[in-house]
Short mmCIF file of C-alpha atoms and ligand atoms in Angstrom, two decimals:
data_model
loop_
_atom_site.label_atom_id
_atom_site.label_comp_id
_atom_site.label_asym_id
_atom_site.label_seq_id
_atom_site.Cartn_x
_atom_site.Cartn_y
_atom_site.Cartn_z
CA MET U 189 -5.84 63.50 -35.42
CA THR U 190 -6.23 65.94 -32.53
CA ALA U 191 -3.22 67.77 -31.13
CA LEU U 192 -3.77 66.01 -27.81
CA LYS U 193 -3.63 62.58 -29.44
CA GLU U 194 -0.41 63.54 -31.24
CA LEU U 195 1.10 64.71 -27.97
CA ALA U 196 0.05 61.50 -26.20
CA ASP U 197 1.58 59.33 -28.94
CA TYR U 198 4.84 61.22 -28.67
CA VAL U 199 4.94 60.92 -24.85
CA ARG U 200 4.11 57.21 -25.04
CA GLU U 201 7.00 56.63 -27.42
CA THR U 202 9.39 58.37 -25.04
CA ALA U 203 8.10 56.11 -22.27
CA MET U 204 8.86 53.13 -24.49
CA LEU U 205 12.49 54.22 -24.74
CA GLN U 206 12.53 54.62 -20.96
CA SER U 207 11.24 51.10 -20.50
CA VAL U 208 14.05 49.84 -22.77
CA SER U 209 16.51 51.59 -20.52
CA ALA U 210 14.77 50.13 -17.44
CA ALA U 211 15.19 46.62 -18.89
CA LEU U 212 18.93 47.19 -19.28
CA GLU U 213 19.18 48.56 -15.74
CA TRP U 214 17.18 45.69 -14.27
CA ASP U 215 19.56 43.27 -16.01
CA GLU U 216 22.56 45.23 -14.73
CA ARG U 217 21.37 44.81 -11.15
CA THR U 218 20.41 41.13 -11.43
CA TYR U 219 22.09 38.88 -13.99
CA MET U 220 24.65 40.91 -15.98
CA PRO U 221 28.20 39.53 -15.81
CA PRO U 222 30.53 42.04 -14.10
CA ALA U 223 32.76 42.54 -17.16
CA ALA U 224 29.77 43.89 -19.12
CA ALA U 225 29.48 46.92 -16.84
CA SER U 226 31.31 49.54 -18.84
CA TYR U 227 29.52 48.82 -22.13
CA ARG U 228 26.20 48.73 -20.25
CA ALA U 229 26.99 52.15 -18.79
CA GLU U 230 27.53 53.45 -22.33
CA GLN U 231 24.23 51.93 -23.51
CA VAL U 232 22.22 53.46 -20.70
CA THR U 233 24.00 56.79 -21.07
CA LEU U 234 23.17 56.87 -24.78
CA LEU U 235 19.52 56.15 -24.03
CA SER U 236 19.35 58.78 -21.29
CA GLY U 237 20.66 61.33 -23.79
CA LEU U 238 18.08 60.31 -26.43
CA ILE U 239 15.28 60.42 -23.87
CA HIS U 240 16.38 63.84 -22.71
CA GLN U 241 16.47 65.08 -26.33
CA ARG U 242 12.91 63.87 -26.89
CA LYS U 243 11.67 65.42 -23.64
CA THR U 244 13.13 68.82 -24.52
CA SER U 245 12.70 68.88 -28.32
CA THR U 246 11.16 71.66 -30.39
CA VAL U 247 8.76 69.00 -31.74
CA LEU U 248 7.47 68.46 -28.22
CA ALA U 249 7.26 72.23 -27.65
CA GLU U 250 4.99 72.52 -30.70
CA LEU U 251 2.86 69.51 -29.76
CA LEU U 252 2.43 70.90 -26.25
CA ALA U 253 1.45 74.36 -27.45
CA ALA U 254 -1.16 72.87 -29.77
CA ALA U 255 -2.51 70.42 -27.18
CA GLU U 256 -2.84 73.17 -24.60
CA GLY U 257 -5.41 74.70 -26.92
CA ASP U 258 -7.36 71.40 -26.86
CA VAL U 259 -7.73 71.29 -23.08
CA VAL U 260 -8.54 74.91 -22.35
CA GLY U 261 -11.45 75.00 -19.90
CA SER U 262 -11.42 71.27 -19.11
CA PRO U 263 -11.31 70.25 -15.41
CA PRO U 264 -7.72 70.24 -14.06
CA HIS U 265 -7.76 66.71 -12.64
CA GLU U 266 -9.07 64.98 -15.75
CA ASP U 267 -6.76 62.73 -17.76
CA ASP U 268 -6.34 65.00 -20.79
CA ASN U 269 -5.52 68.00 -18.69
CA THR U 270 -3.13 65.94 -16.58
CA ILE U 271 -1.28 64.73 -19.69
CA VAL U 272 -0.72 68.29 -20.85
CA ARG U 273 -0.02 69.84 -17.43
CA GLN U 274 2.51 67.22 -16.31
CA THR U 275 4.26 67.05 -19.68
CA ARG U 276 4.57 70.84 -19.62
CA ARG U 277 5.96 70.76 -16.06
CA GLU U 278 8.61 68.23 -17.02
CA PHE U 279 9.43 70.04 -20.26
CA GLU U 280 9.98 73.35 -18.46
CA LYS U 281 12.25 71.68 -15.91
CA LEU U 282 14.30 69.57 -18.30
CA THR U 283 14.87 72.22 -20.94
CA LYS U 284 16.89 74.05 -18.31
CA VAL U 285 19.32 71.11 -17.98
CA PRO U 286 21.95 70.77 -20.73
CA GLN U 287 22.10 67.34 -22.37
CA ARG U 288 25.82 67.09 -21.57
CA LEU U 289 24.95 67.34 -17.86
CA VAL U 290 22.25 64.67 -18.11
CA GLU U 291 24.69 62.29 -19.79
CA GLU U 292 27.49 63.04 -17.33
CA LEU U 293 25.15 62.43 -14.39
CA THR U 294 23.99 59.13 -15.86
CA LYS U 295 27.52 57.95 -16.69
CA ASN U 296 28.89 59.01 -13.30
CA GLY U 297 25.96 57.26 -11.60
CA MET U 298 26.49 54.02 -13.53
CA ASP U 299 30.25 54.05 -12.84
CA GLY U 300 29.60 55.12 -9.24
CA GLN U 301 27.31 52.16 -8.70
CA GLN U 302 29.96 49.71 -9.90
CA ALA U 303 32.52 51.44 -7.65
CA TRP U 304 30.07 51.19 -4.74
CA ILE U 305 29.66 47.41 -5.17
CA GLU U 306 33.44 46.96 -4.89
CA ALA U 307 33.90 49.61 -2.17
CA ARG U 308 31.23 47.98 -0.05
CA LYS U 309 32.81 44.56 -0.50
CA GLN U 310 36.26 45.92 0.44
CA ARG U 311 34.77 48.20 3.14
CA ASP U 312 36.82 51.00 1.60
CA PHE U 313 35.09 54.37 1.27
CA SER U 314 38.01 55.90 -0.65
CA MET U 315 37.03 53.77 -3.68
CA LEU U 316 33.69 55.58 -3.89
CA GLN U 317 34.81 59.03 -2.78
CA PRO U 318 35.85 60.50 -6.19
CA TYR U 319 32.47 59.50 -7.72
CA LEU U 320 30.56 61.14 -4.88
CA GLU U 321 32.61 64.31 -5.16
CA ARG U 322 31.83 64.48 -8.85
CA THR U 323 28.14 63.69 -8.28
CA ILE U 324 27.79 66.55 -5.84
CA LEU U 325 29.35 69.01 -8.28
CA LEU U 326 27.07 67.79 -11.08
CA LEU U 327 23.94 67.87 -8.93
CA ARG U 328 24.70 71.38 -7.71
CA GLU U 329 25.10 72.43 -11.32
CA LYS U 330 21.76 70.82 -12.12
CA ALA U 331 20.05 72.52 -9.17
CA ASP U 332 21.38 75.90 -10.28
CA ALA U 333 20.10 75.21 -13.78
CA VAL U 334 16.54 74.25 -12.78
CA GLY U 335 16.34 76.77 -9.93
CA TYR U 336 15.03 76.29 -6.39
CA GLU U 337 13.04 78.00 -3.67
CA SER U 338 15.53 78.44 -0.84
CA CYS U 339 18.29 75.82 -1.01
CA VAL U 340 20.00 73.48 -3.48
CA TYR U 341 18.35 70.52 -1.77
CA ASP U 342 14.87 71.79 -2.77
CA ALA U 343 15.73 71.14 -6.40
CA LEU U 344 16.85 67.57 -5.67
CA LEU U 345 13.81 66.77 -3.53
CA ASP U 346 11.54 67.96 -6.34
CA ASP U 347 12.77 65.09 -8.55
CA TYR U 348 11.31 62.53 -6.14
CA GLU U 349 8.58 64.41 -4.29
CA PRO U 350 7.29 67.10 -6.65
CA GLY U 351 5.95 70.12 -4.81
CA GLU U 352 7.66 69.35 -1.46
CA ASN U 353 10.30 71.61 0.03
CA THR U 354 13.19 71.06 2.43
CA THR U 355 11.95 73.34 5.21
CA ARG U 356 8.56 71.64 5.44
CA VAL U 357 10.07 68.14 5.42
CA ALA U 358 12.61 69.19 8.06
CA GLU U 359 9.78 70.44 10.31
CA VAL U 360 7.76 67.25 9.93
CA PHE U 361 10.85 65.10 10.61
CA SER U 362 11.85 67.11 13.63
CA SER U 363 8.43 66.74 15.30
CA LEU U 364 8.50 63.04 14.42
CA ARG U 365 11.94 62.60 15.99
CA ASP U 366 10.77 64.39 19.16
CA GLU U 367 8.18 61.67 19.68
CA LEU U 368 10.10 58.65 18.40
CA VAL U 369 13.12 59.10 20.67
CA PRO U 370 11.15 58.92 23.96
CA LEU U 371 9.09 55.99 22.59
CA LEU U 372 12.35 54.18 21.78
CA GLN U 373 13.62 54.88 25.30
CA ARG U 374 10.45 53.45 26.84
CA VAL U 375 10.82 50.28 24.74
CA GLN U 376 14.49 49.93 25.64
CA SER U 377 13.76 50.22 29.34
CA SER U 378 10.99 47.59 29.23
CA ASP U 379 11.63 44.24 30.94
CA VAL U 380 9.66 42.49 28.21
CA LYS U 381 11.81 41.14 25.37
CA ALA U 382 10.69 40.22 21.86
CA PRO U 383 11.79 36.65 20.92
CA ILE U 384 13.93 37.79 17.98
CA GLU U 385 16.15 34.67 18.17
CA ILE U 386 13.46 32.62 16.40
CA LEU U 387 14.13 34.71 13.27
CA ARG U 388 17.81 33.82 13.45
CA ARG U 389 17.37 30.08 13.08
CA HIS U 390 18.29 28.32 9.83
CA TYR U 391 15.96 29.35 6.97
CA PRO U 392 17.10 27.69 3.69
CA THR U 393 17.09 30.04 0.69
CA LYS U 394 14.89 27.80 -1.44
CA MET U 395 12.17 27.75 1.22
CA GLN U 396 12.50 31.49 1.80
CA HIS U 397 11.87 32.00 -1.89
CA GLU U 398 8.76 29.82 -1.60
CA ALA U 399 7.50 31.76 1.43
CA GLY U 400 8.13 35.10 -0.29
CA MET U 401 6.36 34.01 -3.49
CA LEU U 402 3.41 32.73 -1.46
CA ALA U 403 3.06 35.94 0.55
CA ALA U 404 3.49 38.22 -2.48
CA ASP U 405 0.89 36.24 -4.42
CA MET U 406 -1.45 36.21 -1.43
CA ILE U 407 -1.48 40.00 -1.04
CA GLY U 408 -2.15 40.34 -4.76
CA PHE U 409 1.11 40.77 -6.67
CA ASP U 410 0.25 39.35 -10.10
CA PHE U 411 2.97 36.93 -11.24
CA ARG U 412 1.51 36.72 -14.75
CA ARG U 413 2.55 40.35 -15.04
CA GLY U 414 5.69 40.27 -12.91
CA ARG U 415 8.72 38.37 -11.63
CA LEU U 416 10.76 38.00 -8.44
CA ASP U 417 14.56 37.79 -8.78
CA VAL U 418 17.67 38.10 -6.63
CA THR U 419 19.86 41.19 -6.30
CA ASN U 420 22.31 42.97 -3.97
CA HIS U 421 20.10 45.90 -3.16
CA PRO U 422 16.40 45.10 -3.65
CA PHE U 423 14.25 47.29 -5.88
CA CYS U 424 11.12 47.26 -8.02
CA THR U 425 10.95 48.43 -11.61
CA GLU U 426 8.48 48.21 -14.48
CA LEU U 427 9.58 47.30 -17.98
CA GLY U 428 6.17 47.78 -19.57
CA PRO U 429 2.44 47.88 -18.74
CA HIS U 430 2.41 44.16 -17.96
CA ASP U 431 5.94 43.57 -16.76
CA CYS U 432 6.76 44.51 -13.19
CA ARG U 433 10.04 43.21 -11.75
CA ILE U 434 10.62 42.87 -8.02
CA THR U 435 13.85 41.69 -6.41
CA THR U 436 15.08 40.50 -3.03
CA ARG U 437 18.13 39.06 -1.29
CA TYR U 438 18.37 36.02 0.97
CA ASP U 439 20.12 35.57 4.30
CA GLU U 440 19.80 31.96 5.53
CA SER U 441 20.36 32.95 9.12
CA PHE U 442 17.84 35.81 9.23
CA PHE U 443 14.23 35.34 8.18
CA SER U 444 13.18 38.99 7.95
CA THR U 445 15.55 40.25 5.25
CA ALA U 446 13.97 38.44 2.32
CA PHE U 447 10.45 38.00 3.66
CA PHE U 448 9.74 41.63 4.52
CA GLY U 449 11.90 42.78 1.62
CA THR U 450 9.68 40.78 -0.72
CA LEU U 451 6.46 42.08 0.85
CA HIS U 452 7.86 45.58 0.54
CA GLU U 453 8.78 45.27 -3.13
CA ALA U 454 5.52 43.46 -3.85
CA GLY U 455 3.76 46.51 -2.37
CA HIS U 456 5.59 48.70 -4.88
CA GLY U 457 4.68 46.20 -7.57
CA ILE U 458 0.99 46.17 -6.65
CA TYR U 459 1.01 49.96 -7.09
CA GLU U 460 2.58 49.63 -10.55
CA GLN U 461 0.16 46.86 -11.48
CA GLY U 462 -2.76 48.94 -10.20
CA LEU U 463 -2.01 51.88 -12.51
CA ARG U 464 -4.33 52.13 -15.51
CA ASN U 465 -2.36 50.21 -18.12
CA ASP U 466 -4.26 51.70 -21.07
CA LEU U 467 -2.56 54.94 -20.03
CA TYR U 468 0.90 53.38 -19.65
CA GLY U 469 3.65 55.94 -20.16
CA LEU U 470 1.27 58.89 -19.80
CA PRO U 471 1.07 60.98 -16.59
CA PRO U 472 -2.43 59.76 -15.55
CA GLY U 473 -1.04 56.20 -15.78
CA GLN U 474 2.12 56.88 -13.77
CA HIS U 475 2.98 57.00 -10.07
CA VAL U 476 2.64 60.38 -8.34
CA SER U 477 5.83 60.57 -6.31
CA MET U 478 8.36 58.36 -4.57
CA GLY U 479 6.73 59.14 -1.20
CA ILE U 480 3.39 57.81 -2.42
CA HIS U 481 5.19 54.82 -4.00
CA GLU U 482 6.87 54.11 -0.68
CA SER U 483 3.56 54.44 1.17
CA GLN U 484 2.31 51.47 -0.84
CA SER U 485 5.32 49.27 -0.04
CA ARG U 486 5.34 50.21 3.66
CA LEU U 487 1.65 49.62 3.98
CA TRP U 488 1.96 46.00 2.87
CA GLU U 489 5.27 45.40 4.61
CA ASN U 490 4.56 46.95 8.00
CA LEU U 491 0.90 47.72 8.52
CA VAL U 492 -0.26 44.41 7.02
CA GLY U 493 2.82 42.14 7.15
CA ARG U 494 3.88 43.02 10.69
CA SER U 495 0.35 42.98 12.13
CA ARG U 496 -1.04 40.40 14.54
CA PRO U 497 -3.94 39.38 12.23
CA PHE U 498 -1.48 38.76 9.38
CA TRP U 499 0.49 36.30 11.51
CA GLN U 500 -2.67 34.61 12.72
CA HIS U 501 -3.38 33.85 9.09
CA PHE U 502 0.14 33.23 7.78
CA PHE U 503 1.83 31.32 10.58
CA PRO U 504 0.30 27.87 9.80
CA ARG U 505 1.50 28.31 6.19
CA LEU U 506 4.96 29.27 7.39
CA GLN U 507 5.05 26.17 9.60
CA ARG U 508 4.44 23.97 6.58
CA ILE U 509 7.33 25.61 4.70
CA PHE U 510 9.77 25.69 7.66
CA PRO U 511 8.78 22.80 9.96
CA GLU U 512 12.17 22.85 11.72
CA ALA U 513 12.78 26.56 12.14
CA THR U 514 9.26 27.19 13.43
CA GLU U 515 9.29 24.31 15.91
CA GLY U 516 8.09 25.31 19.36
CA THR U 517 7.02 28.78 18.24
CA SER U 518 3.60 30.35 17.67
CA ALA U 519 1.85 33.01 15.60
CA GLU U 520 1.97 35.32 18.60
CA GLN U 521 5.72 34.80 19.02
CA PHE U 522 6.30 35.54 15.35
CA PHE U 523 4.20 38.67 15.59
CA ARG U 524 6.29 39.84 18.55
CA ALA U 525 9.62 38.82 16.99
CA VAL U 526 9.04 40.63 13.71
CA ASN U 527 8.22 43.76 15.68
CA ALA U 528 11.32 43.69 17.86
CA VAL U 529 12.76 47.18 18.31
CA LYS U 530 16.47 47.64 18.73
CA PRO U 531 18.87 50.27 17.40
CA SER U 532 20.89 48.59 14.65
CA LEU U 533 23.29 49.54 11.89
CA ILE U 534 21.46 48.62 8.70
CA ARG U 535 18.57 50.78 7.51
CA VAL U 536 16.81 48.14 5.43
CA GLU U 537 16.70 45.78 8.42
CA ALA U 538 15.67 48.40 10.95
CA ASP U 539 12.47 48.24 12.99
CA GLU U 540 9.60 50.64 12.40
CA ILE U 541 10.76 53.15 15.04
CA THR U 542 14.48 53.41 14.39
CA TYR U 543 14.00 53.18 10.61
CA ASN U 544 12.90 56.79 10.57
CA LEU U 545 15.92 57.82 12.63
CA HIS U 546 18.17 56.18 9.98
CA ILE U 547 16.40 58.33 7.39
CA ILE U 548 16.65 61.55 9.39
CA ILE U 549 20.44 61.01 9.70
CA ARG U 550 20.77 60.61 5.92
CA PHE U 551 18.46 63.55 5.22
CA GLU U 552 20.65 65.81 7.36
CA LEU U 553 23.95 64.53 5.96
CA GLU U 554 22.90 64.89 2.35
CA GLN U 555 21.76 68.46 2.90
CA GLU U 556 25.18 69.23 4.44
CA LEU U 557 26.98 67.59 1.51
CA MET U 558 24.89 69.56 -0.96
CA ASN U 559 25.37 72.94 0.71
CA LEU U 560 29.10 72.12 1.02
CA SER U 561 29.19 72.40 4.81
CA LEU U 562 30.41 68.78 4.86
CA ASP U 563 33.28 67.47 2.71
CA VAL U 564 32.86 64.06 1.10
CA ALA U 565 36.18 63.03 2.67
CA ASP U 566 34.68 63.63 6.13
CA LEU U 567 31.45 61.80 5.41
CA PRO U 568 32.38 58.45 7.04
CA THR U 569 33.34 60.17 10.30
CA ALA U 570 30.24 62.39 10.23
CA TRP U 571 28.14 59.27 9.59
CA ASN U 572 29.64 57.37 12.52
CA ASP U 573 29.31 60.36 14.87
CA ARG U 574 25.66 60.80 13.95
CA TYR U 575 24.92 57.10 14.53
CA GLU U 576 26.52 57.31 17.94
CA GLN U 577 24.51 60.42 18.85
CA VAL U 578 21.13 59.34 17.55
CA LEU U 579 21.14 55.55 17.91
CA GLY U 580 23.96 55.01 20.40
CA ILE U 581 25.88 52.64 18.12
CA THR U 582 28.97 52.96 15.88
CA PRO U 583 29.52 50.88 12.74
CA PRO U 584 32.56 48.58 13.02
CA HIS U 585 33.46 49.39 9.39
CA ASP U 586 32.15 51.52 6.52
CA GLY U 587 30.53 48.52 4.81
CA ASP U 588 27.93 48.50 7.59
CA GLY U 589 28.06 52.29 7.81
CA VAL U 590 28.22 54.90 5.12
CA LEU U 591 28.60 52.33 2.30
CA GLN U 592 25.45 50.34 3.08
CA ASP U 593 23.07 52.10 0.66
CA VAL U 594 23.32 52.38 -3.13
CA HIS U 595 21.54 55.76 -3.43
CA TRP U 596 24.38 58.24 -3.19
CA SER U 597 26.58 56.23 -5.57
CA THR U 598 23.87 56.47 -8.23
CA ALA U 599 23.39 60.23 -7.65
CA ASN U 600 20.00 59.77 -5.96
CA PHE U 601 20.39 62.60 -3.47
CA GLY U 602 17.02 63.82 -2.19
CA TYR U 603 15.53 60.33 -2.32
CA PHE U 604 15.93 59.23 1.32
CA PRO U 605 13.27 61.50 2.88
CA THR U 606 10.62 59.87 0.67
CA TYR U 607 11.03 56.69 2.76
CA THR U 608 9.85 58.37 5.93
CA LEU U 609 7.24 60.39 4.05
CA GLY U 610 6.10 56.98 2.78
CA ASN U 611 5.83 55.63 6.33
CA LEU U 612 3.71 58.60 7.37
CA LEU U 613 1.48 58.38 4.30
CA ALA U 614 1.09 54.61 4.65
CA ALA U 615 -0.23 54.98 8.19
CA GLN U 616 -2.56 57.78 7.18
CA PHE U 617 -3.97 55.82 4.22
CA PHE U 618 -4.27 52.64 6.29
CA GLN U 619 -6.25 54.46 8.99
CA GLN U 620 -8.64 55.70 6.31
CA ALA U 621 -8.92 52.21 4.80
CA GLU U 622 -9.81 50.82 8.24
CA HIS U 623 -12.51 53.44 8.50
CA ASP U 624 -13.87 52.80 5.01
CA LEU U 625 -13.63 48.99 5.00
CA GLY U 626 -14.93 48.44 8.51
CA ASP U 627 -13.54 45.06 9.54
CA LEU U 628 -10.10 45.30 7.94
CA THR U 629 -8.45 43.49 10.88
CA GLN U 630 -10.89 40.59 10.49
CA GLN U 631 -10.31 40.50 6.75
CA ILE U 632 -6.54 40.30 7.19
CA SER U 633 -6.79 37.54 9.79
CA ARG U 634 -8.89 35.56 7.28
CA GLY U 635 -6.31 36.17 4.54
CA GLU U 636 -8.70 38.38 2.58
CA PHE U 637 -6.49 41.06 1.10
CA GLU U 638 -8.52 41.91 -1.97
CA PRO U 639 -10.81 44.55 -0.42
CA LEU U 640 -7.77 46.50 0.79
CA ARG U 641 -5.99 46.12 -2.54
CA ILE U 642 -9.05 47.32 -4.45
CA TRP U 643 -9.45 50.25 -2.04
CA LEU U 644 -5.83 51.26 -2.70
CA ARG U 645 -6.29 50.84 -6.43
CA THR U 646 -9.36 53.04 -6.68
CA GLN U 647 -8.26 55.62 -4.10
CA ILE U 648 -4.60 55.93 -5.12
CA HIS U 649 -3.27 53.82 -8.00
CA GLU U 650 -5.85 54.63 -10.66
CA ARG U 651 -5.54 58.35 -10.02
CA GLY U 652 -1.99 58.34 -11.44
CA GLN U 653 -0.66 61.89 -11.50
CA CYS U 654 -4.06 63.54 -11.74
CA TYR U 655 -3.39 64.95 -8.25
CA THR U 656 -0.14 65.92 -6.53
CA SER U 657 0.80 63.86 -3.49
CA ALA U 658 -0.34 66.67 -1.16
CA GLU U 659 -3.71 66.89 -2.97
CA LEU U 660 -4.06 63.12 -3.00
CA VAL U 661 -3.56 62.68 0.73
CA ARG U 662 -6.18 65.38 1.38
CA LEU U 663 -8.57 63.89 -1.14
CA VAL U 664 -8.29 60.35 0.25
CA THR U 665 -8.09 61.08 3.99
CA GLY U 666 -9.64 64.54 4.28
CA GLN U 667 -6.50 65.74 6.09
CA PRO U 668 -3.08 67.10 5.15
CA LEU U 669 0.00 64.93 5.82
CA SER U 670 0.18 64.18 9.54
CA ILE U 671 2.57 62.37 11.85
CA ARG U 672 -0.28 61.22 14.15
CA PRO U 673 -1.47 58.03 12.42
CA LEU U 674 2.07 56.60 12.29
CA LEU U 675 2.82 57.53 15.90
CA ASP U 676 -0.54 56.27 17.20
CA GLY U 677 0.01 52.99 15.37
CA LEU U 678 3.52 52.58 16.78
CA VAL U 679 2.44 53.43 20.32
CA SER U 680 -0.32 50.85 20.12
CA LYS U 681 1.99 48.19 18.65
CA MET U 682 4.71 48.82 21.25
CA ASN U 683 2.05 48.36 23.87
CA GLN U 684 1.12 44.98 22.37
CA VAL U 685 4.72 43.83 22.02
CA TYR U 686 6.53 45.43 24.98
CA GLY U 687 3.69 46.40 27.30
CA VAL U 688 4.87 50.02 27.39
ZN1 LIG F 241 10.66 51.00 -1.21
#
């Protein structure tokens, strides 16, 4: 057996342990009875420790050293080279983090998540505060251990968007904000209103589930290799090469929550299902970064699902599912309603313009928390002040404010910016797909989503981690990451919806 094959077998087995852990976490966030939480936290903590041991073991060090000999001189973006390069990268990073710290972070994150569920319900930030304080200490310790370019936040960002740095993201976000704010003002001063009230009619849960399943299936999420379930805070996870789980939540008096949530998660799922499953668990068969992952969900949710041609195709189907709620409306009205722009409190329900402002607020606050210029105790006030400044609204309570997202409770600091990076990448990829596929608009209006899905699979999914996200965006679009495609798309859509 070659050294490379031995290395690959070892890495695959570690991935198998990770998928076991993912199954337990999926269950925790969907069906697990609440009293099982503390034992589940112990189970997942144990697994995270075992996984960390395997990823930093002397056995792996030897396998890597031997396999590196096997790939000398082979092209850098080929599978074999990618397996060795990416495993080495991870090994070098993780060996710097003590196992005790990994386990403490996992345990604190699991306990923090349970505390968050209760804190959000009670609208009481103080119930979460001690977990966040501890998380920040632990993450700072981790950042010091792995090292960083210029600030602690760089180290956190690298976990989700390898190769990115805080300064560059801050520059991109600042130029984006400079263009989004005036666009938002133009929309707000328009006399034209989007008929959002049609989305607030009565949409029974059972029918919403049917509509979500239909749309997810239509765009190409494969239900023989996946499932859709209900959760508090929707997510997508894979439990194996042929087992992708997506989740959603239903609100009977608001159509968009579940429908666009499902399209979004199905977009993530289509990415997972488009990876090469013969390479499952190995870097060439894994997603590149969270930003690229998010580009896939946003593309299906916003650029397809909120487009006029999509509603031309889907509206008659929606009418059959919701004959009462859709009475007296039209495809055009749905298109305009689902693109209504209005500053609101909840990120996951925000429109395509203000969504990015929600992210920029979080990106700034989490940097301040990490560099200790903001105390956790002052976070709710800082949050509310920032919402007032940027969006002109103040949450009535912390449940709709600082407690709305799960991320910080589970120690996922550095994750939020990947959402806006995803929006930018989605628009840039979509523009290229339009160029390459020719009549993409026509295809969507006819309900033909396969050419786009295959384009995404060959251009992005099947490349796994053979390229970094920065290399991938250049390779696919010929350009570095740019804010233009997203802004041009939004300007054109606001013109269609609001005449501005
Ligand atoms: Zn997402």
